[in-house]
Coordinates of C-alpha atoms in Angstrom, one line a residue:
M1 CA 0.0 0.0 0.0
N2 CA 2.8 2.4 0.9
A3 CA 4.6 1.5 -2.3
K4 CA 1.5 2.4 -4.4
W5 CA 1.3 5.8 -2.7
M6 CA 5.0 6.3 -3.2
I7 CA 4.7 5.5 -6.9
A8 CA 1.6 7.9 -7.3
G9 CA 3.5 10.6 -5.4
A10 CA 6.5 10.2 -7.7
G11 CA 4.2 10.4 -10.7
V12 CA 2.7 13.7 -9.4
L13 CA 6.1 15.2 -8.8
A14 CA 7.2 14.2 -12.3
V15 CA 4.2 15.8 -13.9
A16 CA 4.6 18.9 -11.7
G17 CA 8.3 19.1 -12.6
G18 CA 7.6 18.9 -16.3
L19 CA 4.8 21.5 -16.2
P20 CA 7.2 24.5 -16.2
W21 CA 8.8 23.3 -19.4
V22 CA 5.3 23.0 -21.0
V23 CA 4.4 26.5 -19.7
G24 CA 7.7 27.9 -21.1
Y25 CA 7.0 26.4 -24.5
V26 CA 3.4 27.8 -24.5
T27 CA 4.6 31.2 -23.3
E28 CA 7.1 31.5 -26.2
Q29 CA 4.4 30.6 -28.7
Q30 CA 2.0 33.1 -27.1
W31 CA 4.6 35.9 -27.2
Q32 CA 5.5 35.3 -30.9
K33 CA 1.8 35.2 -31.8
A34 CA 1.0 38.4 -29.9
T35 CA 3.9 40.4 -31.4
A36 CA 2.9 39.2 -34.9
E37 CA -0.7 40.4 -34.4
V38 CA 0.5 43.8 -33.1
N39 CA 2.7 44.2 -36.2
S40 CA 0.0 43.3 -38.6
A41 CA -2.7 45.4 -36.9
Q42 CA -1.1 48.8 -37.6
P43 CA 1.9 50.4 -39.3
F44 CA 3.1 52.7 -36.5
L45 CA 4.5 50.3 -34.0
R46 CA 6.7 47.3 -34.7
M47 CA 8.0 44.8 -32.2
E48 CA 11.0 42.6 -32.9
T49 CA 12.2 39.6 -30.8
D50 CA 15.8 38.4 -30.8
N51 CA 17.6 35.5 -29.1
Y52 CA 14.8 33.8 -27.2
D53 CA 16.7 31.4 -25.0
R54 CA 14.2 29.1 -23.3
G55 CA 15.1 26.7 -20.4
I56 CA 12.9 24.6 -18.1
L57 CA 12.3 27.0 -15.2
G58 CA 12.9 30.3 -17.1
A59 CA 14.0 32.1 -20.3
R60 CA 15.7 35.2 -21.4
F61 CA 15.2 37.2 -24.6
T62 CA 16.0 40.6 -26.1
G63 CA 14.0 42.7 -28.5
S64 CA 13.1 46.2 -29.7
V65 CA 10.1 48.4 -30.1
N66 CA 10.1 50.6 -33.2
L67 CA 7.8 53.7 -33.3
R68 CA 7.2 55.4 -36.6
N69 CA 6.0 59.0 -36.9
P70 CA 3.0 58.9 -39.4
E71 CA 3.7 62.5 -40.6
T72 CA 7.4 62.3 -41.3
G73 CA 8.1 58.6 -41.6
E74 CA 10.9 58.9 -39.0
S75 CA 11.3 56.1 -36.5
R76 CA 12.8 55.6 -33.1
Q77 CA 14.0 52.3 -31.7
F78 CA 13.9 51.2 -28.0
A79 CA 15.8 48.1 -27.2
Y80 CA 14.9 45.9 -24.2
R81 CA 15.8 42.7 -22.4
A82 CA 13.4 40.4 -20.6
D83 CA 13.7 37.7 -17.9
V84 CA 11.0 35.0 -17.8
T85 CA 10.1 32.8 -14.9
H86 CA 8.0 29.7 -15.7
G87 CA 5.5 28.4 -13.1
V88 CA 2.9 25.6 -13.1
T89 CA 0.1 27.5 -14.8
G90 CA 1.8 30.6 -16.3
S91 CA 4.9 32.8 -16.6
L92 CA 6.1 36.1 -15.4
V93 CA 8.1 38.3 -17.8
D94 CA 10.1 41.1 -16.3
F95 CA 11.1 43.8 -18.9
E96 CA 13.9 46.4 -18.6
P97 CA 15.3 48.9 -21.2
E98 CA 18.6 47.8 -22.7
G99 CA 20.4 50.9 -21.3
G100 CA 18.5 51.0 -18.0
W101 CA 15.6 53.1 -16.9
A102 CA 17.6 56.3 -16.6
S103 CA 19.6 58.1 -19.3
G104 CA 23.2 59.1 -19.2
G105 CA 23.9 57.7 -15.7
T106 CA 21.4 60.1 -14.1
D107 CA 19.3 58.9 -11.2
W108 CA 15.7 59.9 -12.2
F109 CA 14.1 57.6 -9.6
S110 CA 16.1 58.3 -6.4
G111 CA 17.4 54.7 -6.3
E112 CA 14.1 53.0 -6.8
E113 CA 13.4 51.9 -10.4
P114 CA 10.1 51.2 -12.3
R115 CA 9.0 47.7 -12.8
L116 CA 7.3 46.5 -16.1
T117 CA 6.0 43.0 -16.0
L118 CA 3.8 40.7 -18.1
E119 CA 2.0 37.8 -16.4
T120 CA 0.6 35.1 -18.7
R121 CA -1.6 32.0 -18.1
L122 CA -2.0 28.9 -20.2
W123 CA -5.6 29.6 -20.8
G124 CA -4.9 32.8 -22.6
T125 CA -5.1 35.5 -19.9
A126 CA -2.3 38.1 -19.7
V127 CA -1.7 41.1 -17.4
I128 CA 0.8 43.8 -18.2
E129 CA 1.6 46.1 -15.4
L130 CA 3.9 49.1 -14.8
E131 CA 4.7 50.2 -11.3
A132 CA 6.5 53.6 -11.4
P133 CA 8.2 55.2 -8.4
Q134 CA 8.6 58.9 -7.7
M135 CA 10.5 60.5 -10.5
T136 CA 12.2 63.8 -11.3
V137 CA 13.7 64.6 -14.7
T138 CA 15.3 68.0 -15.6
D139 CA 16.2 69.1 -19.2
A140 CA 19.7 70.6 -19.0
D141 CA 19.1 72.7 -22.2
T142 CA 15.7 74.3 -21.3
G143 CA 15.7 74.0 -17.5
E144 CA 12.2 72.3 -17.6
T145 CA 11.5 69.8 -14.9
L146 CA 9.1 66.9 -15.1
A147 CA 8.2 65.5 -11.6
S148 CA 5.9 62.6 -11.0
S149 CA 4.6 61.1 -7.7
G150 CA 4.7 57.7 -9.3
G151 CA 1.7 55.6 -10.2
L152 CA 0.3 52.4 -11.6
A153 CA -0.8 51.3 -15.1
R154 CA -2.3 47.9 -15.7
V155 CA -4.0 46.1 -18.6
E156 CA -5.6 42.7 -18.3
I157 CA -6.3 40.8 -21.5
S158 CA -8.6 37.7 -21.5
D159 CA -10.8 35.5 -23.7
S160 CA -8.0 35.0 -26.2
G161 CA -7.6 38.7 -26.7
S162 CA -11.3 39.6 -27.1
Q163 CA -11.6 41.2 -23.7
A164 CA -9.4 44.0 -22.2
D165 CA -9.6 45.9 -19.0
A166 CA -7.3 48.9 -18.3
L167 CA -6.5 50.9 -15.2
M168 CA -4.2 53.8 -14.6
V169 CA -3.8 55.7 -11.4
W170 CA -1.4 58.7 -11.1
P171 CA -1.7 60.9 -8.0
A172 CA 0.4 63.9 -9.2
L173 CA 2.3 65.1 -12.3
T174 CA 4.1 68.5 -12.6
L175 CA 5.8 70.2 -15.5
A176 CA 7.8 73.3 -14.4
G177 CA 9.4 75.7 -16.9
Q178 CA 10.7 79.2 -17.0
D179 CA 7.4 80.6 -18.4
L180 CA 4.8 78.1 -17.4
D181 CA 4.0 75.5 -14.6
I182 CA 1.4 72.8 -15.1
R183 CA 0.2 70.5 -12.3
V184 CA -2.1 67.5 -12.8
S185 CA -3.7 66.1 -9.6
D186 CA -5.3 62.6 -9.1
F187 CA -5.5 61.2 -12.6
R188 CA -7.5 58.0 -13.0
L189 CA -8.4 56.0 -16.0
E190 CA -10.6 52.9 -16.2
Q191 CA -11.6 51.2 -19.5
T192 CA -13.3 48.0 -20.4
M193 CA -13.3 46.7 -24.0
T194 CA -14.9 43.8 -25.8
H195 CA -14.2 42.8 -29.4
L196 CA -17.3 42.8 -31.4
S197 CA -16.4 42.2 -35.1
G198 CA -13.5 43.0 -37.4
E199 CA -11.9 46.3 -36.2
V200 CA -14.9 47.2 -33.9
W201 CA -14.7 47.1 -30.1
T202 CA -17.4 48.0 -27.6
G203 CA -17.2 48.9 -23.9
S204 CA -17.2 51.7 -21.4
G205 CA -14.6 53.8 -19.7
E206 CA -13.9 57.0 -17.9
V207 CA -11.0 59.4 -17.3
V208 CA -11.3 61.5 -14.1
V209 CA -8.8 64.3 -13.1
D210 CA -9.2 66.1 -9.8
S211 CA -7.6 69.3 -11.2
I212 CA -5.3 70.8 -13.7
A213 CA -3.6 74.0 -12.6
V214 CA -1.8 76.2 -15.3
T215 CA 0.4 78.9 -13.8
P216 CA 2.0 81.3 -16.4
T217 CA 4.8 83.5 -15.1
A218 CA 3.3 86.8 -16.5
Q219 CA -0.5 85.9 -16.6
T220 CA -3.3 84.9 -14.3
P221 CA -3.2 81.3 -13.2
V222 CA -6.2 79.1 -14.2
T223 CA -7.4 75.9 -12.6
L224 CA -9.7 73.3 -14.1
E225 CA -11.5 71.3 -11.5
D226 CA -13.3 67.9 -11.5
I227 CA -12.6 67.0 -15.1
S228 CA -14.2 63.9 -16.6
I229 CA -14.4 62.1 -19.9
R230 CA -16.9 59.2 -19.9
S231 CA -17.6 57.0 -22.9
S232 CA -19.7 54.0 -23.8
S233 CA -20.5 52.0 -26.9
E234 CA -22.9 49.1 -27.1
P235 CA -24.0 46.7 -29.9
L236 CA -27.6 46.6 -31.1
N237 CA -29.6 44.2 -33.3
D238 CA -27.4 41.2 -32.5
G239 CA -24.2 43.1 -33.1
E240 CA -25.2 44.5 -36.5
R241 CA -25.5 48.1 -35.3
L242 CA -23.6 50.2 -32.8
D243 CA -24.4 53.2 -30.6
S244 CA -21.6 55.3 -29.0
R245 CA -21.6 58.2 -26.6
M246 CA -18.9 60.4 -25.1
A247 CA -19.3 63.1 -22.5
F248 CA -16.6 65.7 -21.6
E249 CA -17.2 67.8 -18.5
V250 CA -15.3 70.4 -16.4
A251 CA -17.2 71.2 -13.2
R252 CA -15.4 74.5 -12.5
V253 CA -12.9 76.9 -14.0
A254 CA -11.2 79.0 -11.3
T255 CA -8.9 82.1 -11.5
A256 CA -7.6 84.3 -8.8
D257 CA -10.7 86.5 -9.0
E258 CA -13.6 84.3 -10.0
A259 CA -14.9 80.8 -10.6
Y260 CA -17.6 79.6 -13.1
G261 CA -18.9 76.3 -14.6
P262 CA -19.9 73.8 -15.6
Q263 CA -18.5 73.2 -19.1
R264 CA -20.0 70.2 -20.9
L265 CA -19.8 68.6 -24.4
V266 CA -21.6 65.4 -25.4
F267 CA -20.9 63.5 -28.6
E268 CA -23.2 60.7 -29.9
L269 CA -23.2 58.3 -32.7
S270 CA -26.3 56.2 -33.4
G271 CA -27.2 53.3 -35.6
L272 CA -23.7 52.7 -37.1
D273 CA -23.5 49.6 -39.3
V274 CA -20.8 47.5 -37.7
S275 CA -19.7 45.7 -40.9
A276 CA -19.4 49.0 -42.9
W277 CA -17.6 50.7 -40.1
S278 CA -15.1 47.8 -39.8
G279 CA -14.5 48.0 -43.6
L280 CA -13.9 51.7 -43.4
T281 CA -11.4 51.3 -40.5
E282 CA -9.5 48.5 -42.4
S283 CA -9.3 50.5 -45.6
L284 CA -8.0 53.6 -43.7
S285 CA -5.4 51.4 -42.1
S286 CA -4.3 50.1 -45.5
L287 CA -4.0 53.7 -46.8
Q288 CA -1.9 54.7 -43.8
A289 CA 0.4 51.7 -44.3
L290 CA 1.0 52.6 -47.9
A291 CA 1.7 56.2 -46.9
L292 CA 4.4 54.9 -44.6
S293 CA 5.8 52.5 -47.1
E294 CA 9.5 52.7 -47.9
A295 CA 9.0 51.8 -51.5
A296 CA 10.6 54.1 -54.0
G297 CA 7.3 55.0 -55.6
G298 CA 6.6 54.3 -59.3
P299 CA 3.5 53.1 -61.2
Q300 CA 3.0 50.0 -58.9
Q301 CA 2.9 52.1 -55.7
F302 CA 0.6 54.7 -57.3
E303 CA -1.8 51.9 -58.4
Q304 CA -1.8 50.6 -54.8
Q305 CA -2.6 54.0 -53.5
M306 CA -5.4 54.5 -55.9
A307 CA -6.9 51.1 -55.1
A308 CA -6.7 51.9 -51.4
M309 CA -8.5 55.3 -52.0
Q310 CA -11.2 53.4 -53.9
Q311 CA -11.6 51.0 -51.0
V312 CA -12.0 54.0 -48.6
N313 CA -14.6 55.6 -50.9
T314 CA -16.5 52.3 -51.2
A315 CA -16.5 51.8 -47.4
L316 CA -17.7 55.3 -46.8
R317 CA -20.5 54.9 -49.3
D318 CA -21.5 51.6 -47.7
L319 CA -21.5 53.2 -44.2
A320 CA -23.7 56.1 -45.3
A321 CA -26.1 53.8 -47.3
A322 CA -26.7 51.7 -44.1
G323 CA -27.9 54.8 -42.3
F324 CA -26.5 56.6 -39.3
S325 CA -26.7 59.7 -37.1
V326 CA -23.8 61.6 -35.5
G327 CA -23.6 64.9 -33.7
F328 CA -23.3 66.9 -30.5
P329 CA -26.7 66.9 -28.7
E330 CA -25.3 69.0 -25.9
L331 CA -22.9 71.9 -25.7
T332 CA -22.7 74.1 -22.6
I333 CA -19.9 76.6 -22.0
T334 CA -20.3 78.7 -18.9
T335 CA -18.5 82.1 -18.9
P336 CA -18.7 85.1 -16.5
E337 CA -20.8 86.9 -19.2
G338 CA -23.3 84.0 -19.5
V339 CA -23.8 80.6 -20.9
V340 CA -23.1 79.4 -24.5
E341 CA -25.4 76.7 -25.6
G342 CA -25.8 74.6 -28.7
S343 CA -26.3 71.3 -30.5
A344 CA -25.7 69.8 -33.9
S345 CA -26.5 66.6 -35.7
I346 CA -26.0 65.0 -39.2
S347 CA -27.8 61.9 -40.4
H348 CA -28.2 59.7 -43.5
P349 CA -31.2 57.5 -44.2
D350 CA -30.9 53.7 -44.5
L351 CA -31.2 53.0 -48.2
T352 CA -32.6 49.9 -50.0
A353 CA -30.4 48.0 -52.4
D354 CA -32.0 49.8 -55.4
K355 CA -31.6 53.2 -53.8
K356 CA -28.0 52.4 -52.9
G357 CA -27.3 51.4 -56.5
E358 CA -28.6 54.9 -57.6
M359 CA -26.5 56.6 -54.9
L360 CA -24.0 59.0 -56.6
M361 CA -22.6 60.7 -53.5
V362 CA -22.8 60.6 -49.8
M363 CA -23.8 64.3 -49.3
Q364 CA -26.8 64.1 -51.5
K365 CA -29.0 62.5 -48.8
L366 CA -27.3 64.0 -45.8
T367 CA -29.6 66.1 -43.5
G368 CA -28.6 68.1 -40.5
E369 CA -29.7 70.5 -37.7
M370 CA -27.6 73.0 -35.7
D371 CA -28.3 75.7 -33.2
L372 CA -26.1 78.0 -31.2
S373 CA -26.9 80.7 -28.7
L374 CA -24.4 82.9 -26.9
P375 CA -24.7 86.0 -24.8
L376 CA -24.2 89.4 -26.5
A377 CA -22.2 90.5 -23.5
L378 CA -19.5 87.9 -24.4
A379 CA -18.8 89.6 -27.7
E380 CA -18.9 93.1 -26.2
E381 CA -16.5 92.1 -23.4
Y382 CA -13.7 90.8 -25.8
P383 CA -13.0 93.1 -28.8
E384 CA -11.0 90.4 -30.7
F385 CA -13.9 88.0 -30.4
Q386 CA -16.3 90.6 -31.5
M387 CA -14.2 91.2 -34.7
Q388 CA -14.4 87.5 -35.5
L389 CA -18.2 87.5 -35.1
A390 CA -18.7 90.7 -37.0
P391 CA -18.7 89.1 -40.5
L392 CA -21.1 86.4 -39.4
I393 CA -23.5 89.0 -38.0
K394 CA -23.2 91.1 -41.2
Q395 CA -24.1 88.1 -43.4
G396 CA -27.1 87.2 -41.2
L397 CA -25.5 83.9 -40.0
L398 CA -25.8 85.2 -36.4
V399 CA -28.8 87.3 -35.4
Q400 CA -29.6 89.2 -32.3
Q401 CA -32.5 88.1 -30.2
G402 CA -32.7 90.2 -27.0
D403 CA -29.4 90.0 -25.2
R404 CA -28.2 86.9 -27.2
L405 CA -26.8 86.1 -30.6
V406 CA -28.5 83.1 -32.2
L407 CA -27.7 80.7 -35.1
D408 CA -30.4 78.3 -36.4
A409 CA -29.3 76.1 -39.3
S410 CA -30.6 73.1 -41.2
M411 CA -29.1 71.1 -44.1
K412 CA -30.9 69.2 -46.9
D413 CA -30.5 68.5 -50.6
L414 CA -27.0 70.0 -50.6
M415 CA -28.3 73.3 -49.3
L416 CA -27.5 74.9 -45.9
D417 CA -30.1 77.2 -44.5
V418 CA -28.7 79.5 -41.7
N419 CA -31.3 81.9 -40.2
G420 CA -33.0 82.0 -43.6
V421 CA -29.8 82.5 -45.6
E422 CA -29.4 79.7 -48.1
I423 CA -25.8 78.5 -48.9
P424 CA -25.2 75.8 -51.6
L425 CA -22.8 73.1 -50.5
P426 CA -20.2 71.6 -52.7
P427 CA -20.5 67.8 -53.2
L428 CA -17.3 66.9 -51.3
L429 CA -18.2 63.3 -50.4

């Protein structure tokens, strides 16, 4: 009986001892697959892995991250090294820049360094986390100083990459220069994302900042308090349509003499066709990739660019033909002179297959509404602003109603009507 238990125990130990090797093999495959997907998804960031040396209980590898500027085509490379520890159900990867976290032998972190780790599991869950200590960096040329209290950034990916949850907490960040000081207090970001289809993700999130204080040397300091950006998107009709909403709000703007608020802007997108939107996103990515191509040009590259442009036009046409509505249902700007209010929306009807075949341009069926109201005292208080508004008032695009200036506009059949003034619109789309 004892011999049986001893044999069973030896078998368990043998399996447990071999599990780290299996975990290490799976971890390497997961890493190679993840980097390949990142490289194929967009043209701006490219990850390279070199010398992946895998053992039973751990591994080491080196690599680089290449960032490319989409406007200039210039790229910067950041080399790194990684130590991997294999466990029974997953691995822990510890990253470090090849030259260390500080530059030129300086001690940015007062002896305590950041830690960037990636924790993976066999069933496809991964958690990447950055723990940053207190930091102070001074530019010797400009004298500007960037100081951070330290913070935490964490992204958890699950369901084979179809679910992502992000969290960032940063208590304080300060940029001090000769002419301007900026201080950000209590920054927090939370985001949940779920893959829907193609290039489309849904979810919700919020960014909350306690305050942003801007202190110019020769001007009045300004503080923005209780800043928030909240967004949400949800699928409709079994994932065929998408609604999205984003609200930006500043509860109070404070100077040395006065305080006023709130400021609020809401953006909404309704009834978006998921398939068409995914096609538009993919075609735009292809066009960006061609723009960053290192090819020497010539007829072949020109033909590829023209084909990509045609894909963008087709995707935009399909998106409009499926019907949508987009706009700003709420705009509120509070000033000492009064409140600026407004709203705007543009929509396109859902077309049948026959109507879509007859569709010559997107703008032909676009309709829209816009209204704007601002206090007359605001224009009278600031002469420069009044000079900008003067041509609009002269042309009848802004009319006075009591103590306010008002704009009431509608768009239909390639014609824009603003306070009764009709303006033909060029067929741009």
